[in-house]
PDB file of C-alpha atoms in Angstrom:
ATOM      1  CA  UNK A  29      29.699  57.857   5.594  1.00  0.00           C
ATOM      2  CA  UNK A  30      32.342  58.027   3.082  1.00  0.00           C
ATOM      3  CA  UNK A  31      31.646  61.539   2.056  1.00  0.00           C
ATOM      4  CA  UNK A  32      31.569  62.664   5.628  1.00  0.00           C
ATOM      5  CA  UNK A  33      34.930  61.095   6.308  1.00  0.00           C
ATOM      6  CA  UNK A  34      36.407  62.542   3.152  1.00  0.00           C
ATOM      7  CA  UNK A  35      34.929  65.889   4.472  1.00  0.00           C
ATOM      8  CA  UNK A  36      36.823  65.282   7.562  1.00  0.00           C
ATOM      9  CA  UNK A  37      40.304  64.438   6.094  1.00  0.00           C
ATOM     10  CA  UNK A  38      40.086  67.102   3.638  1.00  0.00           C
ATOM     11  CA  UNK A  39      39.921  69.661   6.053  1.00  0.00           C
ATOM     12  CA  UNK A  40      42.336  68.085   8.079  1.00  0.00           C
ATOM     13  CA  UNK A  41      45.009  67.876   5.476  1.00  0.00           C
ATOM     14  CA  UNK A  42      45.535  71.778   5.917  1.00  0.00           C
ATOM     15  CA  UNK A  43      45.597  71.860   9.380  1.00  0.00           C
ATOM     16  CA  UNK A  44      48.241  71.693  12.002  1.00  0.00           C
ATOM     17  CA  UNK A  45      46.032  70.472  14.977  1.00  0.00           C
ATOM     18  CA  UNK A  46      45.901  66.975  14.700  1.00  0.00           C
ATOM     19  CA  UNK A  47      43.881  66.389  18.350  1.00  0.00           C
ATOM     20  CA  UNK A  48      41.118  68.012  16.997  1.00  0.00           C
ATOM     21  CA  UNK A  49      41.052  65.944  14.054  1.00  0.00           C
ATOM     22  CA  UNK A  50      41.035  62.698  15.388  1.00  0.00           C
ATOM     23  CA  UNK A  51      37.867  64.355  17.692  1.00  0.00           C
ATOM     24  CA  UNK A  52      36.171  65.166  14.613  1.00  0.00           C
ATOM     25  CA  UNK A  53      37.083  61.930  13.576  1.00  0.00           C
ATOM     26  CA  UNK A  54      35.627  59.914  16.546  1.00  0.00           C
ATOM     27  CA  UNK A  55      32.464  61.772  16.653  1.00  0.00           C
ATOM     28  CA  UNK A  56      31.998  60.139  13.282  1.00  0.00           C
ATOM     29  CA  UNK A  57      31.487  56.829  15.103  1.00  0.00           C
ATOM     30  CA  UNK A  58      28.022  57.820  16.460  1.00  0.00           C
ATOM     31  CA  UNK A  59      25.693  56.904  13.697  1.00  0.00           C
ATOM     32  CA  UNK A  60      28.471  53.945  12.430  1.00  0.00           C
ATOM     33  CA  UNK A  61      28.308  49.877  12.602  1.00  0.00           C
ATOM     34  CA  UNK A  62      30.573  48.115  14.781  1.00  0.00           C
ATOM     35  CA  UNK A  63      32.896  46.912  11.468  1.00  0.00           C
ATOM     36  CA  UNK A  64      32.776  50.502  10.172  1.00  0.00           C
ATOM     37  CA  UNK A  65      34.056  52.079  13.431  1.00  0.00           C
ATOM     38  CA  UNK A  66      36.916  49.472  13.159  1.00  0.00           C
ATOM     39  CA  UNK A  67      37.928  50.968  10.085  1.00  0.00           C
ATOM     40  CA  UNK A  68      37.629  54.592  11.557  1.00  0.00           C
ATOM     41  CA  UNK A  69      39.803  53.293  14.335  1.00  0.00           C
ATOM     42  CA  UNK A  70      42.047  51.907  11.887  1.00  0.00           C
ATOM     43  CA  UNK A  71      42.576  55.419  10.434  1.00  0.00           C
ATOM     44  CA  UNK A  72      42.883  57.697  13.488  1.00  0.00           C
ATOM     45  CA  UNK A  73      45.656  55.250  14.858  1.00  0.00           C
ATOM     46  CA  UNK A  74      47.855  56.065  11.948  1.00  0.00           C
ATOM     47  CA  UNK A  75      47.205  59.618  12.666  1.00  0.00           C
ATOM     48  CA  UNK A  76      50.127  59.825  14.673  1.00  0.00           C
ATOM     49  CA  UNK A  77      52.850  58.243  12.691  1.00  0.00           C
ATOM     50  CA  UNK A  78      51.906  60.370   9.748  1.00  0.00           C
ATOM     51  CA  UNK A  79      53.491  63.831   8.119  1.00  0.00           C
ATOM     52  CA  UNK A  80      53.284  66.395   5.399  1.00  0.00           C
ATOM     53  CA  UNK A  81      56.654  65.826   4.024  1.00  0.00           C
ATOM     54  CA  UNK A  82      57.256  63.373   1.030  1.00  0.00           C
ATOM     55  CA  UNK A  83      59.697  60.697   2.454  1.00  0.00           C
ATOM     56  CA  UNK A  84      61.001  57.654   1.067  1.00  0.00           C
ATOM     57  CA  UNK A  85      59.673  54.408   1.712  1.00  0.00           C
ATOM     58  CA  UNK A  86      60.230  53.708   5.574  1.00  0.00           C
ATOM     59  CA  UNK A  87      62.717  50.663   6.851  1.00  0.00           C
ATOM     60  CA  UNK A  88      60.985  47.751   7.211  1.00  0.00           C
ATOM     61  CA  UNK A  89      60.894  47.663  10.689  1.00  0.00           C
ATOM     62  CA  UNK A  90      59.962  51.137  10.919  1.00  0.00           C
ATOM     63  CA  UNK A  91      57.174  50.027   8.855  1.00  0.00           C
ATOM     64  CA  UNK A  92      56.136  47.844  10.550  1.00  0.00           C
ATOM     65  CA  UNK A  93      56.203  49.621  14.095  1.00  0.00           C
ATOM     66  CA  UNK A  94      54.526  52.675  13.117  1.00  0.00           C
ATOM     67  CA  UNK A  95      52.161  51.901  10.294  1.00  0.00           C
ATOM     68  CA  UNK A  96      51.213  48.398  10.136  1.00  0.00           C
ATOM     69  CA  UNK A  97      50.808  47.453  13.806  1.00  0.00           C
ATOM     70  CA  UNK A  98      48.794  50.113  14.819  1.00  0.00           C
ATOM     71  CA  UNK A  99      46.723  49.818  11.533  1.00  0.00           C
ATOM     72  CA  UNK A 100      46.207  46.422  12.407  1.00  0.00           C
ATOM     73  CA  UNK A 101      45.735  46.699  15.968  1.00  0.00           C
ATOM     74  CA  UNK A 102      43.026  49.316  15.384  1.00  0.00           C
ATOM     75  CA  UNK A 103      41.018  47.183  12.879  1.00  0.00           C
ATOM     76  CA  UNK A 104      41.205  44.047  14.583  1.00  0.00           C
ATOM     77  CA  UNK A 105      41.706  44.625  18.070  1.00  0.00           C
ATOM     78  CA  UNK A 106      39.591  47.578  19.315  1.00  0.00           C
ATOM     79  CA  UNK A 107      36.388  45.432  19.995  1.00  0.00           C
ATOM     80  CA  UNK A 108      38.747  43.388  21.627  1.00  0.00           C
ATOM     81  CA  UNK A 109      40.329  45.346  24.893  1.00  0.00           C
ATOM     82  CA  UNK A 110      42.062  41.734  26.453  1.00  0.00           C
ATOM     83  CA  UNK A 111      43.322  40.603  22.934  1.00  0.00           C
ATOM     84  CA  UNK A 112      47.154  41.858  22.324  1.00  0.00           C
ATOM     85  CA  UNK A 113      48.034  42.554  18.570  1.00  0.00           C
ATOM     86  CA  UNK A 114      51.145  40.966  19.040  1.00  0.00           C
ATOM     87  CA  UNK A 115      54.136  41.897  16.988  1.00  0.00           C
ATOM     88  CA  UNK A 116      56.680  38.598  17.101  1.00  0.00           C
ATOM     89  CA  UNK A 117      60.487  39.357  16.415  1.00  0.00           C
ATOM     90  CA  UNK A 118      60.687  35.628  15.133  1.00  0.00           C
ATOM     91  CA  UNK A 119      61.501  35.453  11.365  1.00  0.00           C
ATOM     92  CA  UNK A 120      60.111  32.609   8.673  1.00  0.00           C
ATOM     93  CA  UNK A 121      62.936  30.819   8.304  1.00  0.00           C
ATOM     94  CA  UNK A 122      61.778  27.820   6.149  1.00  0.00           C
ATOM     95  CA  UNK A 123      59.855  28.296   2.760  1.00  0.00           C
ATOM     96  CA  UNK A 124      56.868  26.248   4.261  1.00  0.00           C
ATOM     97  CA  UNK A 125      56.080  28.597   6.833  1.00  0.00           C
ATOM     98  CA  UNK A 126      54.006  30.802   4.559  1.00  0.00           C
ATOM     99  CA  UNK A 127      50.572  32.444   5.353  1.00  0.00           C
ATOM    100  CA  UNK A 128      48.722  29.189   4.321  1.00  0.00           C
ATOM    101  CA  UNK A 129      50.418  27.631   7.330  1.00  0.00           C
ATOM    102  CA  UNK A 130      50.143  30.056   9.920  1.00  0.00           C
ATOM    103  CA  UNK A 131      46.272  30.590   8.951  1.00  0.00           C
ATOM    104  CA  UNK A 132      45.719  26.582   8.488  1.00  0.00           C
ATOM    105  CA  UNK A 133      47.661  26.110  12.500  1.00  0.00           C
ATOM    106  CA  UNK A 134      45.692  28.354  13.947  1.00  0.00           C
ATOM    107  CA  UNK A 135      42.609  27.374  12.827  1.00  0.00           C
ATOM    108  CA  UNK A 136      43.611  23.864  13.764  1.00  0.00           C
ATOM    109  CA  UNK A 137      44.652  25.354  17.263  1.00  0.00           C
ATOM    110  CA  UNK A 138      42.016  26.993  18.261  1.00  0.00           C
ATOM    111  CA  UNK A 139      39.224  25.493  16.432  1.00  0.00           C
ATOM    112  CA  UNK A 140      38.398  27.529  14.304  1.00  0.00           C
ATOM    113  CA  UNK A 141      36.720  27.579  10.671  1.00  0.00           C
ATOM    114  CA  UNK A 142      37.762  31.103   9.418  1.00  0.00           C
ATOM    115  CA  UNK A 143      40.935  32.830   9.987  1.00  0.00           C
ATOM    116  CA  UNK A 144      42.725  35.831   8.512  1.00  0.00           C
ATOM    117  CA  UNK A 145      45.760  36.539   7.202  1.00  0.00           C
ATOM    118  CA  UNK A 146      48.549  39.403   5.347  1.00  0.00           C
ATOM    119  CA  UNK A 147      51.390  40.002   4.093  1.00  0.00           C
ATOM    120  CA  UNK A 148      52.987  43.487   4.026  1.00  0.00           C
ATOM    121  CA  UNK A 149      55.674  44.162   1.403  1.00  0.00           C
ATOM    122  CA  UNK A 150      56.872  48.091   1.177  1.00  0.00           C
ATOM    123  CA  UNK A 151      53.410  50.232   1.699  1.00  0.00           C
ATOM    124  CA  UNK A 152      50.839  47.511   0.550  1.00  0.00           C
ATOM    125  CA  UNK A 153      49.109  44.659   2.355  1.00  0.00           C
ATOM    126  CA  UNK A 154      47.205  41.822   1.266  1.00  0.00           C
ATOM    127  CA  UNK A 155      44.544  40.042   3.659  1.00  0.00           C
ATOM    128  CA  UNK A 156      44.035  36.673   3.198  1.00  0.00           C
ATOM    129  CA  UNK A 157      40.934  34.417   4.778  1.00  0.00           C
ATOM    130  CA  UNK A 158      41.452  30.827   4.760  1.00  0.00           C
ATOM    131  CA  UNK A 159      38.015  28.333   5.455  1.00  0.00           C
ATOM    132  CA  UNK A 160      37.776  24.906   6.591  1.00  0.00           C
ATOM    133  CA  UNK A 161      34.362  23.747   5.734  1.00  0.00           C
ATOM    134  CA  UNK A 162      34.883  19.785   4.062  1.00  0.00           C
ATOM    135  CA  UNK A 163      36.660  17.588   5.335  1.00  0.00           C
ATOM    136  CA  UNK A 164      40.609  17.782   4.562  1.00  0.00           C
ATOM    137  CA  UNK A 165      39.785  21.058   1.827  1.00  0.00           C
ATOM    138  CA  UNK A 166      41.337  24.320   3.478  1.00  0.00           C
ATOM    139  CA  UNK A 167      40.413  27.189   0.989  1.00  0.00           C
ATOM    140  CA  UNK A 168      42.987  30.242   1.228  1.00  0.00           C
ATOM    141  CA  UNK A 169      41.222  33.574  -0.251  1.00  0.00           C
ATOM    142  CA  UNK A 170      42.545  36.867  -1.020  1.00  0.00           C
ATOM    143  CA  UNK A 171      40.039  38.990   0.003  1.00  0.00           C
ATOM    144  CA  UNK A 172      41.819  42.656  -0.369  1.00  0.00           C
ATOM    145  CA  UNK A 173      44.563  44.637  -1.033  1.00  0.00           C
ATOM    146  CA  UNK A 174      45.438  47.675  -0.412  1.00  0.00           C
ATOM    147  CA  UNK A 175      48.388  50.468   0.616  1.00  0.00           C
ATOM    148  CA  UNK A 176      48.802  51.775   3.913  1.00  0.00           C
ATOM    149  CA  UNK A 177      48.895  55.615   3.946  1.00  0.00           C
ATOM    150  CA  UNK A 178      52.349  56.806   4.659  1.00  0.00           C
ATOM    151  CA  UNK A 179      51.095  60.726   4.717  1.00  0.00           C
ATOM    152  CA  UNK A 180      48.713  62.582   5.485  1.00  0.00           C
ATOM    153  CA  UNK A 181      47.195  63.378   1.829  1.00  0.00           C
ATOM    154  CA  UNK A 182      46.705  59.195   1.266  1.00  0.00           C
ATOM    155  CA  UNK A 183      44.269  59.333   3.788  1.00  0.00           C
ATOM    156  CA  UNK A 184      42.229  59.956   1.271  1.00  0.00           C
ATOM    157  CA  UNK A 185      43.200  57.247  -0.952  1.00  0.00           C
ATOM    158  CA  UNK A 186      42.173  54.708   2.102  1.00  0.00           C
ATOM    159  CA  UNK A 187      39.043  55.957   2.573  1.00  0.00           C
ATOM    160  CA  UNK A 188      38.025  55.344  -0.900  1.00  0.00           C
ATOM    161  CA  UNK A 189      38.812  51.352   0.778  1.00  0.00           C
ATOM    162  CA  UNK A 190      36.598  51.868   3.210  1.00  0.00           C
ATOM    163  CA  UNK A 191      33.955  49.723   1.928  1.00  0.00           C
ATOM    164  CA  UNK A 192      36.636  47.143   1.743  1.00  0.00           C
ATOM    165  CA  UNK A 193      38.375  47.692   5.021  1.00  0.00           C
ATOM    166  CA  UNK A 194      34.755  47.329   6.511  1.00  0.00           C
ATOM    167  CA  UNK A 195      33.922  43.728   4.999  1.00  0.00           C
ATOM    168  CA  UNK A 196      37.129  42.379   6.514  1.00  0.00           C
ATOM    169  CA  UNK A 197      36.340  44.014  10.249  1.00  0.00           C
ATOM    170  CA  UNK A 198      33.166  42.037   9.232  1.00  0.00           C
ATOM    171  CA  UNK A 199      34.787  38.895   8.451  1.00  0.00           C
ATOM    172  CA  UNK A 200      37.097  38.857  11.501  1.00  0.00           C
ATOM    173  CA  UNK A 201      34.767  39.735  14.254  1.00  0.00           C
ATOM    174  CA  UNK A 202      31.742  37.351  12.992  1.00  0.00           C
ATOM    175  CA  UNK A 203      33.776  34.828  11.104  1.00  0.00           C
ATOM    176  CA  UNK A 204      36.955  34.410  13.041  1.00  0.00           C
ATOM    177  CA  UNK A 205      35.658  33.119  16.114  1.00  0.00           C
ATOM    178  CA  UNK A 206      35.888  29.688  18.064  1.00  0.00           C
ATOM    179  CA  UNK A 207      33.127  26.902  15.940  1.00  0.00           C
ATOM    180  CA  UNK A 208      30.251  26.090  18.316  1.00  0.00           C
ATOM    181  CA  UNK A 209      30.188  22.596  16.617  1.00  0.00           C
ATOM    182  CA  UNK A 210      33.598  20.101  16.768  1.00  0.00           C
ATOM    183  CA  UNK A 211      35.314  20.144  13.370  1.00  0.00           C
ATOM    184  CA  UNK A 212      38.683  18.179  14.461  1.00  0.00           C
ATOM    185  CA  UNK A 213      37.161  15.458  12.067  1.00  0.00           C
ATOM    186  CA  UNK A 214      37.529  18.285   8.971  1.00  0.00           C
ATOM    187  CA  UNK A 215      41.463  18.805   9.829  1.00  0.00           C
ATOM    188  CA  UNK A 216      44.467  17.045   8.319  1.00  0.00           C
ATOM    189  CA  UNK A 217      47.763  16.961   9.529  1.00  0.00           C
ATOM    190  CA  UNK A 218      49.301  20.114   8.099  1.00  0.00           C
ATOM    191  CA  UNK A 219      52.806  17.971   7.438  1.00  0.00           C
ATOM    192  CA  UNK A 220      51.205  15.578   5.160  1.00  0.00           C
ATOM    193  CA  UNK A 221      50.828  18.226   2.312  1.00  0.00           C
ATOM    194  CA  UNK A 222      54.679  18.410   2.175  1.00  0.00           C
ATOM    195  CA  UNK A 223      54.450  15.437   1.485  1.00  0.00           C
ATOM    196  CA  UNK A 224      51.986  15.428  -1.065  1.00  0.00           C
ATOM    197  CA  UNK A 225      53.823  18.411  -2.715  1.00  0.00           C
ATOM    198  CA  UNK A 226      57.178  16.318  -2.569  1.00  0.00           C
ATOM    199  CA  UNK A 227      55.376  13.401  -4.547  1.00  0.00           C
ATOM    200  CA  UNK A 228      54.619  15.438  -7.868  1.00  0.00           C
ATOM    201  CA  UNK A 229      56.862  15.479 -10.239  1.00  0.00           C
ATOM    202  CA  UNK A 230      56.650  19.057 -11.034  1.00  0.00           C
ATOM    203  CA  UNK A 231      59.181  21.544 -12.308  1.00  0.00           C
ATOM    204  CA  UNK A 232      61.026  24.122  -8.935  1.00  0.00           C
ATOM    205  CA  UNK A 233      58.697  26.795  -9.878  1.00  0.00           C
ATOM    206  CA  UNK A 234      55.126  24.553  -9.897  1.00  0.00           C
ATOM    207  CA  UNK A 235      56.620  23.293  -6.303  1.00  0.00           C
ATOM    208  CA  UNK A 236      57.275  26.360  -5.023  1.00  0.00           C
ATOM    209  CA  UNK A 237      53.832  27.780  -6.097  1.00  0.00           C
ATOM    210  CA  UNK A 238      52.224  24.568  -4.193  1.00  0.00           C
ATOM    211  CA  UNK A 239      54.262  25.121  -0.916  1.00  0.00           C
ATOM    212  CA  UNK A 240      52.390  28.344  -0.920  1.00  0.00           C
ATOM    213  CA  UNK A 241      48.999  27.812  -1.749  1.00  0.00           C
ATOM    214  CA  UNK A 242      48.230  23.603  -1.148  1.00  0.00           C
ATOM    215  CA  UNK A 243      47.120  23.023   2.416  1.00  0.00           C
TER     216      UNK A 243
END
């Protein structure tokens, strides 16, 4: 599948008709699973936002509009036609508010024992999967990282991620779902690690490394 794609891109890199690439590209999706057509999806909805040209490093929120959401939205959200890939113009404004937290409230709000979670800054991303299996132990993963192709000739880089890019599809479509069983007896109050951080006598940069990674 990989060569195939590469195929694909290669040829497309020289050509000026990008509706019959993504085509080409679609017809891939055929003989695919359901996480590696997520990642194909992925791909084709950068199509758009990409060029020739070598540019400088996009503002962030033109980052984040034309690469990252529709990256995103394509790799999570194209199984999922009546699930938004929301884009929220709030901003963390408090240092505990950090990807552990977001990924340990949801999966206290909805129920869930798998969530996952990124962080852009400039081109690359990180994905994140935090677990609750034991009671009151939330484990917070890196599971890739990766840069978003900001032209059309690091296409090719992605695709040599493709393997990755498909294991995380995997992990959010099978994993990521509402528990069959009750867990509410597994959570803990997510403000009582603050206060467990706030108890250590630890030097700023130990605390600040726990705010980030203790749930």
């Amino acid at each position: 599948m990989v060569k195939r794609l590469t195929n694909e891109l290669s040829a497309a890199k020289s050509s000026s008709i990008w509706l019959d690439d993504v085509i080409q590209l679609l017809q891939l999706c055929d003989d695919l699973k359901d996480e590696e057509r997520h990642v194909l999806q992925a791909i084709v909805e950068l199509i758009s936002s990409l060029y020739d040209c070598n540019m400088k490093t996009p503002s962030e929120s033109h980052l984040a509009s034309s690469y990252v959401h529709p990256f995103i939205h394509g790799l999570f959200s194209s199984k999922h036609p009546s699930k938004i890939a929301h884009c929220s113009n709030l901003m963390v404004d408090e240092q505990t508010s950090t990807n552990t937290r977001l990924c340990k409230d949801a999966i206290d709000n909805f129920n869930l024992s798998t969530t996952i979670g990124f962080q852009v800054v400039g081109k690359t991303i990180a994905f994140f999967a935090m677990n609750l299996q034991y009671k009151h132990l939330y484990t917070f993963t890196e599971i890739v990282s990766l840069e978003i192709s900001l032209k059309k000739s690091d296409l090719l880089n992605l695709v040599g991620r493709f393997d990755d890019l498909a294991t995380l599809s995997y992990i959010h479509d099978n994993l990521c779902t509402p528990s069959t069983r009750d867990i509410s007896h597994l959570r803990i109050e997510t403000s009582q690690y603050v206060m467990i951080v706030t108890q250590i006598p630890l030097p700023d940069y130990l605390l600040n490394h726990l705010t980030t990674s203790l749930v």
